[in-house]
Short mmCIF file of C-alpha atoms in Angstrom, two decimals:
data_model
loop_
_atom_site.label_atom_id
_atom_site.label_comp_id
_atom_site.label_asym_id
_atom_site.label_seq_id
_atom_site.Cartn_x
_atom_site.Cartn_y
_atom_site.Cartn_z
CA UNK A 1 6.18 7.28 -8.40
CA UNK A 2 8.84 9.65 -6.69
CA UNK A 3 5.59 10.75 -4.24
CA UNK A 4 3.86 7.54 -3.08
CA UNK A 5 1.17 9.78 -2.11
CA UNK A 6 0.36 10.98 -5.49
CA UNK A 7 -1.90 8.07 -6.16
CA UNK A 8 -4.19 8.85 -2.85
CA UNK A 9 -4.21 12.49 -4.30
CA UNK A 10 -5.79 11.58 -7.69
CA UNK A 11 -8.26 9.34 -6.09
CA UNK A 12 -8.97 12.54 -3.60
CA UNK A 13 -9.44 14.54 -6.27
CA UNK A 14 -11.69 12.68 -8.29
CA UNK A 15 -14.08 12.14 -4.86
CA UNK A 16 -13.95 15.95 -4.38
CA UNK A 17 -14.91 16.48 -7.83
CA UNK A 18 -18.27 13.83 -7.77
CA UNK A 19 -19.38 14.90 -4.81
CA UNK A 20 -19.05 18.45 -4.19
CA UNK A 21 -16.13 17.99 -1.35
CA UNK A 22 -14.18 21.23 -0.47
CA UNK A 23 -11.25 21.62 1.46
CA UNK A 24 -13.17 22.55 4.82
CA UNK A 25 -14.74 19.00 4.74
CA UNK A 26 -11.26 18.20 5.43
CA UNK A 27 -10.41 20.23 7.68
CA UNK A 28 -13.27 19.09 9.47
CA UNK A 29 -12.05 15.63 9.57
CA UNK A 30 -8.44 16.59 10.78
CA UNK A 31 -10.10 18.87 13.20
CA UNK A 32 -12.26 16.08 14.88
CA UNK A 33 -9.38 13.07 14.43
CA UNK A 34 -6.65 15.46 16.60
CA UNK A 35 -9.78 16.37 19.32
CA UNK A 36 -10.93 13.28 19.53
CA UNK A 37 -7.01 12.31 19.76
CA UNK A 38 -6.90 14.11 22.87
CA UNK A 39 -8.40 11.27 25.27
CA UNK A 40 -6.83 8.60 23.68
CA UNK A 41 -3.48 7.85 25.30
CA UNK A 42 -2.64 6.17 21.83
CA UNK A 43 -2.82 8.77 20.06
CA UNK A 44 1.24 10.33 20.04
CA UNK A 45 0.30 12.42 16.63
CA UNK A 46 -2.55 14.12 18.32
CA UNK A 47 -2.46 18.03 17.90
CA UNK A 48 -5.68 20.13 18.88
CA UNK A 49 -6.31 22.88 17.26
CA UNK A 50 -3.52 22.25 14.34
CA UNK A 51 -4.41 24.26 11.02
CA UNK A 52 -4.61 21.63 8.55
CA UNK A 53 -4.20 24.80 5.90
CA UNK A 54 -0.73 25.66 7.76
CA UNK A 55 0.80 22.71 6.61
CA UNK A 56 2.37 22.50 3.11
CA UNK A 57 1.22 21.20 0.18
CA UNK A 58 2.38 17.31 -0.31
CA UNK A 59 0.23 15.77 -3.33
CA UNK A 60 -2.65 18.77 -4.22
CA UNK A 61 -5.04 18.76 -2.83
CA UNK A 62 -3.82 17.12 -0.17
CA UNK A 63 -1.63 18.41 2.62
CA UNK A 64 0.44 17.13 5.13
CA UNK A 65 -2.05 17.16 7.66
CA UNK A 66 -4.04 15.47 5.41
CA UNK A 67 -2.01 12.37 5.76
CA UNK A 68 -1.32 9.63 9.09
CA UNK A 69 2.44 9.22 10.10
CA UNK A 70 3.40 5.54 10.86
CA UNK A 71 3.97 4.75 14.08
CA UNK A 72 5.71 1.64 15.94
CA UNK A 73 3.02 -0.69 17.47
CA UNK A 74 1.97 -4.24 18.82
CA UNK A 75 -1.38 -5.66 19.05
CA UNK A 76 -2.67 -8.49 20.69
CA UNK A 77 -6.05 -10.19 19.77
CA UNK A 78 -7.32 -13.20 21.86
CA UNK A 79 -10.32 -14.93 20.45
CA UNK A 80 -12.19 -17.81 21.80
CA UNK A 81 -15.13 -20.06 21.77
CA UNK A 82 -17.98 -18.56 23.83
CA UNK A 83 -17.75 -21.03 26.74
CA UNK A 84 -13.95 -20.04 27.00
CA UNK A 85 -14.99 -16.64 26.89
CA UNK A 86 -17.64 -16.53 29.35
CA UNK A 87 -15.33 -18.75 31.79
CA UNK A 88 -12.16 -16.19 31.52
CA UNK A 89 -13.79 -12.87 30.99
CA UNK A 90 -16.96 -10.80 32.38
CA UNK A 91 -17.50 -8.48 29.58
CA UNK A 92 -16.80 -10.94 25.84
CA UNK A 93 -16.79 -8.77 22.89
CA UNK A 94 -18.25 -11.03 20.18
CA UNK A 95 -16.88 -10.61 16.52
CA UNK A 96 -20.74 -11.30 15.07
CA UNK A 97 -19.46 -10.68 11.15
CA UNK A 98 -15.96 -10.30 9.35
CA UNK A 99 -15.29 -9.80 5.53
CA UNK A 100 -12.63 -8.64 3.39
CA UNK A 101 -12.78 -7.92 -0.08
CA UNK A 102 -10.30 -6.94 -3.20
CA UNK A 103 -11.19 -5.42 -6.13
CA UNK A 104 -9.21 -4.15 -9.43
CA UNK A 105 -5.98 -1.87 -8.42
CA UNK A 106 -5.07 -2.16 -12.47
CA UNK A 107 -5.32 2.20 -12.77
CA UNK A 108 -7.22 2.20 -15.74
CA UNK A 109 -10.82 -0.48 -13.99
CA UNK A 110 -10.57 1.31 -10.94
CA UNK A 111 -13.31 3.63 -9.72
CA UNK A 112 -11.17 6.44 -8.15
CA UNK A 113 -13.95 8.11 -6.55
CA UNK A 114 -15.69 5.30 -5.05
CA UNK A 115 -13.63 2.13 -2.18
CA UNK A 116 -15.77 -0.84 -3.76
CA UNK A 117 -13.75 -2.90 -1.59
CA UNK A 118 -14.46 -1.25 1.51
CA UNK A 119 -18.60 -1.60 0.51
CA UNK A 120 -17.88 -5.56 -0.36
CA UNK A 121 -16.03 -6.26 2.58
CA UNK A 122 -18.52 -4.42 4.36
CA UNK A 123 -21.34 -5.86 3.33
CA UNK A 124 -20.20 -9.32 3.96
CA UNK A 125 -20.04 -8.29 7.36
CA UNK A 126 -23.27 -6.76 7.68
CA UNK A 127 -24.87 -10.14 6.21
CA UNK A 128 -22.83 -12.34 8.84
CA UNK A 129 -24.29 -9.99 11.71
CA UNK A 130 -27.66 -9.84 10.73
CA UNK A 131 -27.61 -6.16 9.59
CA UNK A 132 -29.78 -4.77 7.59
CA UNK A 133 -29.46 -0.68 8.13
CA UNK A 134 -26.10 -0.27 9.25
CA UNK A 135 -26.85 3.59 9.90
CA UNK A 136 -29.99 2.82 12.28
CA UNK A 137 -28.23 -0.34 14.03
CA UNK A 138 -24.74 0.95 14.93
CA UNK A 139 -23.98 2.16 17.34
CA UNK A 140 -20.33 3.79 16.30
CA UNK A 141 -17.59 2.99 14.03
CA UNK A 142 -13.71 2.92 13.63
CA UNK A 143 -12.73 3.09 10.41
CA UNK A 144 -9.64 4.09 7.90
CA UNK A 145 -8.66 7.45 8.04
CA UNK A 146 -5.08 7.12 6.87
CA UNK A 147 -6.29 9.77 4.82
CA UNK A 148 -8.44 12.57 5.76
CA UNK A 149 -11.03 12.16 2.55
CA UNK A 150 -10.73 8.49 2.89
CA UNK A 151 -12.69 8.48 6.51
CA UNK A 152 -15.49 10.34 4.48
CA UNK A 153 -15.39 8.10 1.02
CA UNK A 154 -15.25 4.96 3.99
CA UNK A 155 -18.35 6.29 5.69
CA UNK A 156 -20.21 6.30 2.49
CA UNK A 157 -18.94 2.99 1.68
CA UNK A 158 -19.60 1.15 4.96
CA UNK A 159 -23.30 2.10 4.10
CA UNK A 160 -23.36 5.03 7.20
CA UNK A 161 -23.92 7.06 5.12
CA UNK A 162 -25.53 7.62 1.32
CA UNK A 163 -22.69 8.46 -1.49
CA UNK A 164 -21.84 11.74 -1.32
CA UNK A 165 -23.62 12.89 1.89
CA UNK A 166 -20.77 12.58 4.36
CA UNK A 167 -19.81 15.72 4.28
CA UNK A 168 -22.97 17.22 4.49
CA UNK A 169 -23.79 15.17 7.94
CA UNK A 170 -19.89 15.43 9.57
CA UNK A 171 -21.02 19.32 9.18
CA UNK A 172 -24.22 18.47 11.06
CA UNK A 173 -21.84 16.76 13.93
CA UNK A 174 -23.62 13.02 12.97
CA UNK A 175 -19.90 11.91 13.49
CA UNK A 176 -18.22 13.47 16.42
CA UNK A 177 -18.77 12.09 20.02
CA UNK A 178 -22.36 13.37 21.06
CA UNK A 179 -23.24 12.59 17.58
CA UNK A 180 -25.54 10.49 16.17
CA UNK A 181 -23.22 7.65 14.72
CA UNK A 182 -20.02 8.30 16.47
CA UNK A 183 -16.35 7.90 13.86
CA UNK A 184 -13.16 7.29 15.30
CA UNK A 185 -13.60 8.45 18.88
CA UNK A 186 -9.98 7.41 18.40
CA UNK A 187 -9.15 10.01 16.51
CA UNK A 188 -8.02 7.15 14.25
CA UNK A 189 -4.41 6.93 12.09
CA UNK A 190 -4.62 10.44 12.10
CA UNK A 191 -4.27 11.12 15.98
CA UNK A 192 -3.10 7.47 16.27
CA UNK A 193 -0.65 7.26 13.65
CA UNK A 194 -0.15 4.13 10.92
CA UNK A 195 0.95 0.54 12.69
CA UNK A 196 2.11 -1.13 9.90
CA UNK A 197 0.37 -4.09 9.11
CA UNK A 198 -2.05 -3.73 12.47
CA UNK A 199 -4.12 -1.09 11.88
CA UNK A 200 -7.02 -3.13 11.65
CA UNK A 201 -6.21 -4.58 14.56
CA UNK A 202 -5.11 -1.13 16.60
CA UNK A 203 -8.88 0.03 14.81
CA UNK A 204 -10.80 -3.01 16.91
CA UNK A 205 -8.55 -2.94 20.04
CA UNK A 206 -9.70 0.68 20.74
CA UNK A 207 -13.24 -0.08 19.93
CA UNK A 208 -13.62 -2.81 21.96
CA UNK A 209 -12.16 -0.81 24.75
CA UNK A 210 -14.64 1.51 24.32
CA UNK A 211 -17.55 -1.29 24.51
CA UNK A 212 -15.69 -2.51 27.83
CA UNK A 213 -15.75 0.95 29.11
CA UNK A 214 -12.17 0.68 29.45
CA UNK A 215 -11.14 3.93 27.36
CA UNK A 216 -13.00 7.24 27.86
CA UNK A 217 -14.84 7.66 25.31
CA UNK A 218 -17.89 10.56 25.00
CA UNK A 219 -20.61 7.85 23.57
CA UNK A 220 -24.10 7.23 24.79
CA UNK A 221 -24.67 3.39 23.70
CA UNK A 222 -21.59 0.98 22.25
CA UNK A 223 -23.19 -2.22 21.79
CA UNK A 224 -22.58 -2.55 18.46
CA UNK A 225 -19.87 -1.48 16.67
CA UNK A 226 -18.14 -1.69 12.71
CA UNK A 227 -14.70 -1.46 12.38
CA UNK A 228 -12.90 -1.23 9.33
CA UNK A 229 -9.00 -1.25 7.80
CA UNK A 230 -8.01 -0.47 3.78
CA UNK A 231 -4.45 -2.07 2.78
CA UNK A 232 -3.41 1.66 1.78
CA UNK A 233 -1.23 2.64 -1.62
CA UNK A 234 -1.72 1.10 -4.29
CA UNK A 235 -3.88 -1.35 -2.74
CA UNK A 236 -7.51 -1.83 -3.39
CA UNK A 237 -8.50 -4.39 -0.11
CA UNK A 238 -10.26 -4.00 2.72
CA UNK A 239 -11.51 -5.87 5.74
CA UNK A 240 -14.30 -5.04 8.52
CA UNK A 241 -15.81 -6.85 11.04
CA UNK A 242 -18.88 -6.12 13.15
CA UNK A 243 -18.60 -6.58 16.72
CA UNK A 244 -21.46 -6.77 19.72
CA UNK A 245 -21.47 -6.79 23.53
#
């Protein structure tokens, strides 16, 4: 394709379509990822108060705004058993549950309006951790918004919310800071920006800085937390993990 993003347009469309999602549910998004953007020293892309509608038109419906830059990155994970934890470090994050799943990219078996493989990998996670109502049990999440619709279709498909209902409770403010189930207090890729091949890991890094209380972050509890990374275009993989303090 001559526009790589054309692919992540259809599949935008077609989730728009099902579910009733207009263009001010993404504004919304781009409006809380550059705010939230604001406290996170990560975040180079971050722009408050940019007019997603003032940018032009790259793949309808989807606008430049709609979509995360790359960025240049490094991140660096140390895991550990839990005596080596405990002996080195005061406050352990443990990684209780981590899945990944693929599913069919072939255009014609794929559900364009639905990440199965963000619910499988999901849900593996969930079972690992002992989780049986993601929504009531955690505590916030960080998860793929390379994409402006794709941090709503994620929601639904990390089980934080039911199908199609997103929108309806990031109107309510369920997902902003003070809300009830906190997304992306990042401000994720699209405040963050795209490290290739670590986003999952820049997506966990800055959640468990925000269970260390090392990043400011405008969250009442962050005990638990899901965090969770797609493969991007054309790719249908994801991987999340579940992590506890």
């Amino acid at each position: 394709l001559e526009n790589v993003h054309a692919l992540a347009a259809l599949e935008a469309r077609a989730y728009m379509s099902k579910f009733g999602v207009a263009e001010e549910h993404l504004e919304a998004v781009v409006e809380k990822a550059h705010k939230a953007g604001v406290k996170n020293p990560r975040a180079v892309y971050a722009s408050p108060g940019k007019s997603r509608s003032a940018t032009p038109v790259v793949a309808e419906p989807l606008r430049e705004a709609d979509i995360a830059r790359f960025v240049d990155a490094a991140v660096v994970v140390v895991l550990a058993s839990e005596r080596v934890a405990k002996r080195y470090n005061d406050t352990p994050v443990w990684v209780d549950g981590v899945w990944w799943s693929t599913e069919f990219s072939s255009l014609e078996f794929h559900d364009w309006a639905f990440p199965l493989h963000a619910r499988e990998a999901a849900d593996g996670a969930y079972t690992q951790a002992k989780i049986a109502d993601p929504y009531k049990e955690v505590d916030f999440a960080e998860v793929d918004n390379r994409y402006s619709f794709k941090e709503l279709q994620h929601i639904e498909a990390l089980r934080l919310a039911p199908r199609g209902t997103a929108k309806d409770l990031l109107a309510d403010g369920a997902f902003c800071p003070s809300g009830r189930l906190p997304v992306n207090l990042s401000g994720g890729a699209l405040a963050e920006g795209v490290p290739f091949e670590v986003h999952g890991l820049a997506r966990l890094s800055y959640a468990v800085g925000v269970m260390r209380g090392e990043v400011k972050a405008e969250v009442d509890k962050a005990e638990t937390a899901v965090v969770h990374s797609w493969r991007g275009i054309p790719t249908t993989t994801s991987v999340a993990a579940v992590l506890r303090i």
